[in-house]
Coordinates of C-alpha atoms in Angstrom, one line a residue:
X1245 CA 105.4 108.9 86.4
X1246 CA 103.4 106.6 88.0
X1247 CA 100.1 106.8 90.0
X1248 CA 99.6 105.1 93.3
X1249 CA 96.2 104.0 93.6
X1250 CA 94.0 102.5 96.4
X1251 CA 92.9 98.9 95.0
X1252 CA 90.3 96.5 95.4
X1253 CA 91.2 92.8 97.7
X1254 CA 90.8 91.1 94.2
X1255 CA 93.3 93.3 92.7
X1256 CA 96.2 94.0 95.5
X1257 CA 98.6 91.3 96.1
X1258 CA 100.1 89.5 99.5
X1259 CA 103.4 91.5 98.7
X1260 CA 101.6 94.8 98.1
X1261 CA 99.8 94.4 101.5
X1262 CA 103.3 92.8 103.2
X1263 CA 106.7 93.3 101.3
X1264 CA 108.6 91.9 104.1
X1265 CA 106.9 88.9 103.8
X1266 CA 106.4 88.3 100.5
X1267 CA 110.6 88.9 100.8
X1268 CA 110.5 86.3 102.9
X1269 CA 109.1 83.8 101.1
X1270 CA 111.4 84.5 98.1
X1271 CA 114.1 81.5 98.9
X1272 CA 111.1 79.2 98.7
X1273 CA 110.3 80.3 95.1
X1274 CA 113.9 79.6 94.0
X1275 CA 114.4 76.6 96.3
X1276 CA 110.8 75.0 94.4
X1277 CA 112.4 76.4 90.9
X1278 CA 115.8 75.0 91.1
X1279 CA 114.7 71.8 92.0
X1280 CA 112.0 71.7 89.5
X1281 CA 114.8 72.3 87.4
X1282 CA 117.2 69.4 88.6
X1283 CA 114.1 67.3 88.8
X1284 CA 113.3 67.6 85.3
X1285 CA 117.1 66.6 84.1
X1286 CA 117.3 63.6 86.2
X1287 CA 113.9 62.1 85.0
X1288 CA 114.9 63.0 81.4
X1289 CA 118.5 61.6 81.7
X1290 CA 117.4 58.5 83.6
X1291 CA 113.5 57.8 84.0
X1292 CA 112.6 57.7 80.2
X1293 CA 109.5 55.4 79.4
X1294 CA 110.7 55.7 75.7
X1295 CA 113.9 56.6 74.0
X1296 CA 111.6 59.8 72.8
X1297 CA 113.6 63.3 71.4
X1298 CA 116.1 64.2 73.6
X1299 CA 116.6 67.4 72.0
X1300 CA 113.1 68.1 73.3
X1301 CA 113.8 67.0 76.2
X1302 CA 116.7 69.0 76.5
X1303 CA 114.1 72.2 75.3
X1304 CA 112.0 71.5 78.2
X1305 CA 114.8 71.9 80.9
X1306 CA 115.7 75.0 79.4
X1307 CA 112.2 76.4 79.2
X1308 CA 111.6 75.4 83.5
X1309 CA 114.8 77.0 83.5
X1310 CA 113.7 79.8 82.1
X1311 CA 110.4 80.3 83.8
X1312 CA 112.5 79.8 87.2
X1313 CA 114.6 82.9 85.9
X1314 CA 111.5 84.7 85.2
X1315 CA 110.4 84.2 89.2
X1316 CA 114.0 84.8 90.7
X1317 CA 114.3 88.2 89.2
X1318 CA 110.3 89.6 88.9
X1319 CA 109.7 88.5 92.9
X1320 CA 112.8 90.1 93.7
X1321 CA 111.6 93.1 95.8
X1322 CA 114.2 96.0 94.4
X1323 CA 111.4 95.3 90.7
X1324 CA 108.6 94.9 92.8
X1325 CA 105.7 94.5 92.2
X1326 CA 106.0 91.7 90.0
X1327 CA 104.2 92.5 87.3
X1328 CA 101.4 90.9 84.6
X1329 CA 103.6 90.5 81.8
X1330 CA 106.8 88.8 84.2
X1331 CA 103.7 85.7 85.3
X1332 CA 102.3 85.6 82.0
X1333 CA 105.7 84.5 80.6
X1334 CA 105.8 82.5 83.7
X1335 CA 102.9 80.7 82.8
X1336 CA 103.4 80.7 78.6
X1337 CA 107.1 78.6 79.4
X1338 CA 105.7 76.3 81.5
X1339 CA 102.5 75.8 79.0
X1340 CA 105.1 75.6 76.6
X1341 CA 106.9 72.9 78.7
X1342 CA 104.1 70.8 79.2
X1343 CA 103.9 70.8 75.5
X1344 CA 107.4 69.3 74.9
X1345 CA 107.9 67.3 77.8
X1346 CA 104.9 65.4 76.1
X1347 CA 106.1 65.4 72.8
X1348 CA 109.8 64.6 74.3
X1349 CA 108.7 61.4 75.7
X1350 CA 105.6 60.7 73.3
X1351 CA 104.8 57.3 73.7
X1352 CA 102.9 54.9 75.9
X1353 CA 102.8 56.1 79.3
X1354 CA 104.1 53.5 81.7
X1355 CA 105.1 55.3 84.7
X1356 CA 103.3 58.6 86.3
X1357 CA 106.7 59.2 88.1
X1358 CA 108.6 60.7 85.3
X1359 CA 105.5 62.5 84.3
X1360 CA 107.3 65.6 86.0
X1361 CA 105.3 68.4 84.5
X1362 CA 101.5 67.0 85.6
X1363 CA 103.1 68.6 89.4
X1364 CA 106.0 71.5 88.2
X1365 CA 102.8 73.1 86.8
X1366 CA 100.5 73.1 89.3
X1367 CA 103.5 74.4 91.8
X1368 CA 104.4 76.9 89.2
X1369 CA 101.1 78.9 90.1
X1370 CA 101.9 78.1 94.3
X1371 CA 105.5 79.8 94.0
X1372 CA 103.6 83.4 92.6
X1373 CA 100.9 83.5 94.9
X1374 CA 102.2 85.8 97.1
X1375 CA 103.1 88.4 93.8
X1376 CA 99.7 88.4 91.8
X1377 CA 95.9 88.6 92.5
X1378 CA 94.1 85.3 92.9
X1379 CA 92.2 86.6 89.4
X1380 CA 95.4 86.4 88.0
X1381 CA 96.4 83.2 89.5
X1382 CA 93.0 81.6 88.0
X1383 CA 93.9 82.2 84.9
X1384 CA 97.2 81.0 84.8
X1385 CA 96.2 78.0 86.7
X1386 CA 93.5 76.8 84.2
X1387 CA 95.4 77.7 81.4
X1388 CA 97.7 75.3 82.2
X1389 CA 95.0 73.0 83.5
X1390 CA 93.6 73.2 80.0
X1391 CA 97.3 72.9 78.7
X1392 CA 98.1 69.7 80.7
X1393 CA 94.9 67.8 80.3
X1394 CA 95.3 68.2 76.5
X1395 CA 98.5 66.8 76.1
X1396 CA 97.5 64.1 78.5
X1397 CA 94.6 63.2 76.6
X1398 CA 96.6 63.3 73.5
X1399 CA 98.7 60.6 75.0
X1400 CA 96.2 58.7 75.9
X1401 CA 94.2 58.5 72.6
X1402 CA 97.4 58.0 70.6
X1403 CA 98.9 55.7 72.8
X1404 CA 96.3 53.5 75.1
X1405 CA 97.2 52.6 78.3
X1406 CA 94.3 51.2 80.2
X1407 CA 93.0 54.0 81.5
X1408 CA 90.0 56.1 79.6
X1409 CA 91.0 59.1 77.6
X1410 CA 88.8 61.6 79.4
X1411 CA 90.6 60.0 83.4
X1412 CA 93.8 60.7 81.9
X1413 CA 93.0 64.3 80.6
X1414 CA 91.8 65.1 84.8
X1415 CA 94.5 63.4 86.4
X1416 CA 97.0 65.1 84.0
X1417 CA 94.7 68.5 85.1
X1418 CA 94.2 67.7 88.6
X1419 CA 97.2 68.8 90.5
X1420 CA 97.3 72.6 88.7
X1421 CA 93.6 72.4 89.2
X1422 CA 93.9 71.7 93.5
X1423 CA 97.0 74.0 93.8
X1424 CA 95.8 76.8 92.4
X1425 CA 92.5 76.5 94.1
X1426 CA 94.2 76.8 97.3
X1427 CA 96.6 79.5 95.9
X1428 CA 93.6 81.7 95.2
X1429 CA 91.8 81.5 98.0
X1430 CA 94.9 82.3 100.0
X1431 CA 95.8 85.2 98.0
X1432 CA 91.9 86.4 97.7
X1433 CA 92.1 85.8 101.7
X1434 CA 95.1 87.6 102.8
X1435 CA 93.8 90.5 100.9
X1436 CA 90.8 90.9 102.3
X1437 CA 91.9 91.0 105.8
X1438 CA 94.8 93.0 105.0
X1439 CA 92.6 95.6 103.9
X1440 CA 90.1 95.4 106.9
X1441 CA 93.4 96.1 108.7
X1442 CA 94.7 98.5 107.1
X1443 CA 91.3 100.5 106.7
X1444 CA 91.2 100.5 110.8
X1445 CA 94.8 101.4 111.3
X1446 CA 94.5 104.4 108.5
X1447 CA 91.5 105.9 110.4
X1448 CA 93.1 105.3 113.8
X1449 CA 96.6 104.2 114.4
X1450 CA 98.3 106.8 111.5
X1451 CA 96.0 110.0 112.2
X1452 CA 96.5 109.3 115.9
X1453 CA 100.3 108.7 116.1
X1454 CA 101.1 111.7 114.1
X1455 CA 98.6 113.8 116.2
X1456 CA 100.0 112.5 119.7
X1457 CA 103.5 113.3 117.4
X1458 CA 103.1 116.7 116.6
X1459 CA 101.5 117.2 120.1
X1460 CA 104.5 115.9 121.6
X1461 CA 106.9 117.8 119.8
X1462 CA 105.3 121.0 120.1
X1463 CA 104.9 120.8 124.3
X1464 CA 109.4 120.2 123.9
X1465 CA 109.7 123.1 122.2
X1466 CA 107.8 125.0 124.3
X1467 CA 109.1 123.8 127.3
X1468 CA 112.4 124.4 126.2
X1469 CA 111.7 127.6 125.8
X1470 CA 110.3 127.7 129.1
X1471 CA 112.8 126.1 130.5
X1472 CA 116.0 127.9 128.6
X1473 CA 114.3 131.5 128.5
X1474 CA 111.2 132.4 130.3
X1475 CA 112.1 130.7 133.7
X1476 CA 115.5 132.6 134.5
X1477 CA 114.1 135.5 133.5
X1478 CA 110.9 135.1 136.0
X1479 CA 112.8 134.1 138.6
X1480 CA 115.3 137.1 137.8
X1481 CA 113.1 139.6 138.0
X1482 CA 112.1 138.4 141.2
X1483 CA 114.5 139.3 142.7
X1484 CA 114.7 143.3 141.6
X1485 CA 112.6 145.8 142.6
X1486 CA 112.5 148.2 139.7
X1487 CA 112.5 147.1 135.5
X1488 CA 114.9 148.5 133.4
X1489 CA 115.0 148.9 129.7
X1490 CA 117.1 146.1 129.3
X1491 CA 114.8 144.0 131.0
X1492 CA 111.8 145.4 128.3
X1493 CA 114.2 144.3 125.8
X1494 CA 115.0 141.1 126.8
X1495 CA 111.0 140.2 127.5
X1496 CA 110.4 141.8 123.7
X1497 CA 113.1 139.4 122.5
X1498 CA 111.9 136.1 124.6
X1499 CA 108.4 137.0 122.6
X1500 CA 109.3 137.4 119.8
X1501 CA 111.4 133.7 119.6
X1502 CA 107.9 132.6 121.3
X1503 CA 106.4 133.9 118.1
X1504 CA 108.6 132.8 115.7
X1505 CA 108.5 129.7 117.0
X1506 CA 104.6 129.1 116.9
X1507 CA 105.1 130.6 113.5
X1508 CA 107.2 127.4 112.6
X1509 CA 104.9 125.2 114.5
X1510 CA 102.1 125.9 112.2
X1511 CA 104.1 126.0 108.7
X1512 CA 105.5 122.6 109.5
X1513 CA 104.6 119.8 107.5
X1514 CA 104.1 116.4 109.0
X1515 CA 107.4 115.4 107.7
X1516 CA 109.0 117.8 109.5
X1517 CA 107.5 116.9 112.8
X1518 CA 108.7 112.9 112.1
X1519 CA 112.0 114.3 111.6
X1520 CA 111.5 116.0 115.2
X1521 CA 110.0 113.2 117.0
X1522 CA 112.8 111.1 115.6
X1523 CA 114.7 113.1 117.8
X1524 CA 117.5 114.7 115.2
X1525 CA 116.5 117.9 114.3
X1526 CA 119.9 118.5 112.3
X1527 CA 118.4 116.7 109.1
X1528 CA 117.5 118.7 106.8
X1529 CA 113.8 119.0 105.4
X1530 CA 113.3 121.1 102.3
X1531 CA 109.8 121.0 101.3
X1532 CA 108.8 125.3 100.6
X1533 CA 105.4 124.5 99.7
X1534 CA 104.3 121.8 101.9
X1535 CA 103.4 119.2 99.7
X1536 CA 104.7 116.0 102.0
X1537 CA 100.8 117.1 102.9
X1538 CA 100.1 115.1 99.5
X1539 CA 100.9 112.2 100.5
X1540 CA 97.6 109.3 101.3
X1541 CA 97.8 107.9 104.8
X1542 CA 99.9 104.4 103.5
X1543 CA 102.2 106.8 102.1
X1544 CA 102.9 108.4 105.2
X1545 CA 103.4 105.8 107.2
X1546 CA 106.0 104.4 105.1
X1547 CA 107.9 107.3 104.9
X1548 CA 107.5 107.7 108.7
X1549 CA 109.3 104.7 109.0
X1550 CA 112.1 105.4 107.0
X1551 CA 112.9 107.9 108.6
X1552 CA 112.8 106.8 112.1
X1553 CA 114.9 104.0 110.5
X1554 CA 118.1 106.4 109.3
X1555 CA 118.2 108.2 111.9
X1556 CA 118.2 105.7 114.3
X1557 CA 121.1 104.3 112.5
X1558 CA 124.3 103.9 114.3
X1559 CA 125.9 104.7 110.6
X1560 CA 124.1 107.6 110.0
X1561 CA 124.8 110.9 111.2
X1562 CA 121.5 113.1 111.2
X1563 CA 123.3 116.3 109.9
X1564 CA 124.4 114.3 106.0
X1565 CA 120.4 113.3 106.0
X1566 CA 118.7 115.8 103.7
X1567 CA 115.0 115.2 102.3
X1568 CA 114.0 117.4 99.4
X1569 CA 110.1 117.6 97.7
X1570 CA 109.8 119.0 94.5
X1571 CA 107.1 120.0 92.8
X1572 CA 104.9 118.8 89.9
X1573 CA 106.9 119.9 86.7
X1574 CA 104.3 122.2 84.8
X1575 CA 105.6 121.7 81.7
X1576 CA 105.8 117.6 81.6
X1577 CA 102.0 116.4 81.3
X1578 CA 101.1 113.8 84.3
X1579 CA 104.1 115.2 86.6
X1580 CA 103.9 114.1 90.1
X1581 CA 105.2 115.7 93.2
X1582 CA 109.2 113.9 93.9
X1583 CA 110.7 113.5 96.8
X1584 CA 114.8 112.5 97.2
X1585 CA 116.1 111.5 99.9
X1586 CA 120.0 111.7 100.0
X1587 CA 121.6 109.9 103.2
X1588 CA 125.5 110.3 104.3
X1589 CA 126.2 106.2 105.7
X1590 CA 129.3 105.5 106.7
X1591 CA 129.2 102.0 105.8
X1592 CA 130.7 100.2 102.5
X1593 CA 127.9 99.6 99.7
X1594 CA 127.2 96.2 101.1
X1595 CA 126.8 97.6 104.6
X1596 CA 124.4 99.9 103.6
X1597 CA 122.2 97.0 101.4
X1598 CA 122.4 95.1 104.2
X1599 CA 120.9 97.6 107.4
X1600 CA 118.4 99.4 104.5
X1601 CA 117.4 96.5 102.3
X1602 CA 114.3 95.1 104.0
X1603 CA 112.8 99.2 104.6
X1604 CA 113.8 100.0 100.7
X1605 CA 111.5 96.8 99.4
X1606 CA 108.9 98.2 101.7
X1607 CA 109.4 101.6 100.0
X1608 CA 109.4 100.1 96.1
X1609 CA 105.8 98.8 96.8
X1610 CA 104.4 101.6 97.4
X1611 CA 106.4 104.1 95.2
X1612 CA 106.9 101.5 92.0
X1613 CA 109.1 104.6 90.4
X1614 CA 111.3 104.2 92.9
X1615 CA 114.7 104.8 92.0
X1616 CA 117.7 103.5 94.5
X1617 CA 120.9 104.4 94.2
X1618 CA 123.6 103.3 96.6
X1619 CA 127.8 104.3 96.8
X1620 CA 130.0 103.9 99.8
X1621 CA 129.4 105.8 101.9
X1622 CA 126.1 107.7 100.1
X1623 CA 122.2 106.3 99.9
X1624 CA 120.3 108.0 97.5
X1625 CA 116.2 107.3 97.2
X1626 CA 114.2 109.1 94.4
X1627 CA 110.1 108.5 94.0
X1628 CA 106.7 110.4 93.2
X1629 CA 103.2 110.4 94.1
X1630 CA 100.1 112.0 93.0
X1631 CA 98.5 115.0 95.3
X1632 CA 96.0 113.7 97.1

């Protein structure tokens, strides 16, 4: 199972912190890697400065293809995060297509236009910015800093052209070198507010929303108490002059469903009471032992506003909406506490992607393990976390 852990600004990501966003920004990565892409066939087709290998030329489409591919389907956010291994084969194909781009071409070099790879690199690194940390994007981006002045040094010594052998190894550098600069410092940024945010709204905005929440719904049930029981049965009384034992039984029974509801008020998990405040008490919450309590204040939130979501759905009818938390399992080592949400939509598979999508990428975020599994007619969500 996996562990969700609290992590440092240099270590969290823009579409850890905002998953909408960082969704978002997805059609930009695969606008900037498709036309990489078509940019790199033109120039190789028509914008040669030397007849060159055009099987190699043919390699280096393929391997920008391939890194685009990489991008399309590790940002997506149903896989998210995107993970160290998806950007260092991001990075490795590019390096890789520096490498024969040069070698495709190798010859004097005439024209910095065709020279496609000195900018696909550097916006390589831009495109994942929002997906890794900005340690992460350093790396990348002087690895392929290193990569790109090398080959352009190596074309310069083997082939002079005017210009100095150490100027052509920096200006083949420069561009990865200035992009991911500025890609790191946004990313390194944007985490570090984030969390200032997020540490104020943890200690006030969550604790004080789900007080103000359970507060709330405990004053309706007791005023409907009030108002459905105890209040006729005042102003009933009133109006006789002697009690009879059916009036002592009837005061036992209003006290006793006083009791049992105060009872209820204090075995109910905060789950429970979103449920409530959500206004649709017929969903059903199974959780015996109380261990929503488990969940970290991020956690919560999240789930809060799933919830609020379904049930506010025009598609959804409260009673098909059934939450179940399960224990840890005792006999698997590292077992984690799971929670299942199972959702009766009526909606067609593609209705349901398209009200739930953006609240399910929030979800996968912050439950990596999430597991999403969606029918016509029938959402079901599965995901752990650690006791806290």
């Amino acid at each position: 199972m996996s562990r969700t852990t609290r992590r440092s600004p240099g270590r969290r990501t823009a579409q850890q912190y905002d998953p909408l966003g960082a969704m978002g920004s997805r059609p930009l990565a695969v606008v900037l890697g498709a036309g990489g892409v078509l940019w790199a066939s033109l120039v190789s087709i028509l914008d040669r400065d030397v007849v060159g290998a055009p099987t190699l030329s043919a390699l280096t489409v393929l391997l920008l293809a391939a890194s685009a591919v990489v991008v399309f389907t590790a940002s997506s956010p149903f896989r998210a995060p995107f993970t160290r291994w998806a950007f260092v084969a991001h990075v490795a194909l590019l390096a890789l297509a520096t490498v024969t781009a040069a070698a495709a071409q190798w010859g004097p070099d005439r024209s910095l236009v065709n020279d496609f790879m000195v900018l696909l690199g550097a916006i390589g690194i831009v495109v994942v910015a929002p997906y890794r940390p900005w340690t992460d994007l350093v790396a990348g981006g002087l690895a392929l800093a290193v990569v790109g002045a090398a080959t352009g040094g190596a074309v310069a010594f083997a082939h002079p052209a005017g210009v100095p052998v150490p100027v052509a190894a920096f200006l083949a550098a420069a561009p990865t070198l200035v992009l991911t600069a500025a890609s790191a410092v946004f990313a390194h940024t944007f985490a570090g507010l984030a969390e200032r945010v997020q540490i104020r709204a943890g200690s006030y905005s969550v604790e004080r929303a789900e007080r103000d929440g359970i507060t709330s719904s405990v004053q309706q049930d007791r005023s409907t108490i009030l108002a459905r029981d105890v209040a006729p049965f005042f102003a009933e009384l009133r109006t006789r002059t002697t009690l009879t034992d059916a009036d002592r039984a009837r005061a036992r029974a209003i006290a006793d469903g006083i009791r049992q509801v105060m009872v209820a008020e204090a075995d109910r998990t905060w789950l429970e009471y979103a449920v409530r405040i959500a206004g649709d008490p017929a969903a059903t919450v199974v959780d015996p032992l109380g261990l929503a309590a488990a969940m970290d204040a991020d956690q919560r939130t999240v789930v809060r506003t799933f919830v609020r979501v379904v049930l506010a759905a025009d598609t959804v009818d409260p009673a098909g909406v059934r939450v179940t938390v399960a224990p840890p399992d005792p006999s698997a080592a590292g077992s984690a506490v799971t929670m299942t949400f199972d959702v009766a939509v009526a909606d067609s598979d593609v209705g349901i992607h398209r009200a739930f999508d953006p609240y399910v990428a929030v979800l996968r975020v912050t439950f990596p393990d999430l597991d999403v599994a969606v029918r016509p007619s029938s959402l079901t969500l599965r995901f752990s976390y650690d006791q806290h």
